[in-house]
Amino acid sequence: MEGSDTYLIRPNHQYKFKSAIVKECIREIVRERLSGMLYDSEEVSELSRSLADDIKDKVKNAGFDRYKLVVQVVIGEQRGQGVKMSSRCLWDADTDNYAEDVFMNDSLFCVVAVFGSYYY
Amino acid sequence: MTGMEEYPNGNEGSFNSEEADGLVKECIEAVVGGDDYSLNHVNKWTASIVERCLTQLVKQGKPYKYIVTCAVMQKTGAGLHTANSCYWDTAVDGSCTVRWENRTMYCVVSVFAVAIP
């Protein structure tokens, strides 16, 4: 994947994983794909997979070189239940970061989390 | 300079997801094993599950960065789907997702391990 040795242990400020930019990427894609959509159990598994791939491609193209990405999409039906999601990461807090977004409409909710880890 | 010695790194290899799977199941059992879904406790549960998993993973001493996520959902007949897409080195990085349930709730824990070169 990333073969060349740059011996950089810290990315330049411009190339850092910026949460705000990634959050915007996520927001655009999710709002576009899910507004007005109803929860349908057959469709949703394909939908969540394709959403994850699209978001990953968009973030990749936003120019975060040397960052390994993990994109997680959770879509659930709204039936008045309680849900709690949390995450913990063991990484280098200087170089690595994450971005998340939650989208809700009357029939479903969608949580997207993107984690970026710098490849030294 | 001929005959350069290569110091073999015994730990090289991909992420062992079966081992992680067993570890995570054990952590979930320990935290929410016999309990019913409770709004007051759910914050505490997700935090403990995630922290416990992370400490156990770190104890293995492998050269990995870890990302652990946990979702706890009350059982009301609603559906839930999770998907993930990762851009990494498939030879050394890996993930593992564990689905657990009891009478009143579902718990889905995902572990992503990214290698440090």
mmCIF file of N, CA and C in Angstrom, chain B residues 21 24-25 28 80 82 97-101 106-110:
data_model
loop_
_atom_site.group_PDB
_atom_site.id
_atom_site.type_symbol
_atom_site.label_atom_id
_atom_site.label_comp_id
_atom_site.label_asym_id
_atom_site.label_seq_id
_atom_site.Cartn_x
_atom_site.Cartn_y
_atom_site.Cartn_z
ATOM 1 N N ASP B 21 -11.554 -12.289 19.304
ATOM 2 C CA ASP B 21 -12.959 -12.634 19.446
ATOM 3 C C ASP B 21 -13.232 -13.194 20.845
ATOM 4 N N VAL B 24 -12.842 -10.512 23.570
ATOM 5 C CA VAL B 24 -13.931 -9.536 23.623
ATOM 6 C C VAL B 24 -15.175 -10.146 24.269
ATOM 7 N N LYS B 25 -15.492 -11.399 23.918
ATOM 8 C CA LYS B 25 -16.673 -12.062 24.483
ATOM 9 C C LYS B 25 -16.556 -12.112 25.997
ATOM 10 N N ILE B 28 -17.265 -8.676 27.520
ATOM 11 C CA ILE B 28 -18.686 -8.311 27.512
ATOM 12 C C ILE B 28 -19.390 -9.054 28.637
ATOM 13 N N LEU B 80 -30.905 -3.486 13.345
ATOM 14 C CA LEU B 80 -29.670 -2.700 13.402
ATOM 15 C C LEU B 80 -28.665 -3.311 12.440
ATOM 16 N N THR B 82 -24.543 -2.872 10.982
ATOM 17 C CA THR B 82 -23.288 -2.135 11.010
ATOM 18 C C THR B 82 -22.466 -2.579 9.812
ATOM 19 N N THR B 97 -15.405 -8.439 14.765
ATOM 20 C CA THR B 97 -16.663 -7.897 15.284
ATOM 21 C C THR B 97 -17.394 -8.986 16.042
ATOM 22 N N VAL B 98 -17.855 -8.662 17.232
ATOM 23 C CA VAL B 98 -18.531 -9.660 18.067
ATOM 24 C C VAL B 98 -19.947 -9.196 18.342
ATOM 25 N N ARG B 99 -20.935 -10.061 18.066
ATOM 26 C CA ARG B 99 -22.338 -9.754 18.372
ATOM 27 C C ARG B 99 -22.752 -10.572 19.585
ATOM 28 N N TRP B 100 -23.306 -9.928 20.569
ATOM 29 C CA TRP B 100 -23.700 -10.620 21.788
ATOM 30 C C TRP B 100 -25.078 -10.172 22.162
ATOM 31 N N GLU B 101 -25.891 -11.061 22.715
ATOM 32 C CA GLU B 101 -27.203 -10.596 23.156
ATOM 33 C C GLU B 101 -27.640 -11.322 24.394
ATOM 34 N N TYR B 106 -28.916 -5.969 22.887
ATOM 35 C CA TYR B 106 -27.882 -6.437 21.972
ATOM 36 C C TYR B 106 -26.621 -5.641 22.244
ATOM 37 N N CYS B 107 -25.473 -6.299 22.031
ATOM 38 C CA CYS B 107 -24.226 -5.576 22.191
ATOM 39 C C CYS B 107 -23.320 -5.952 21.012
ATOM 40 N N VAL B 108 -22.850 -4.955 20.270
ATOM 41 C CA VAL B 108 -21.973 -5.229 19.132
ATOM 42 C C VAL B 108 -20.651 -4.521 19.378
ATOM 43 N N VAL B 109 -19.576 -5.290 19.428
ATOM 44 C CA VAL B 109 -18.260 -4.695 19.675
ATOM 45 C C VAL B 109 -17.364 -4.948 18.472
ATOM 46 N N SER B 110 -16.707 -3.894 17.966
ATOM 47 C CA SER B 110 -15.769 -4.052 16.849
ATOM 48 C C SER B 110 -14.386 -3.659 17.298
#
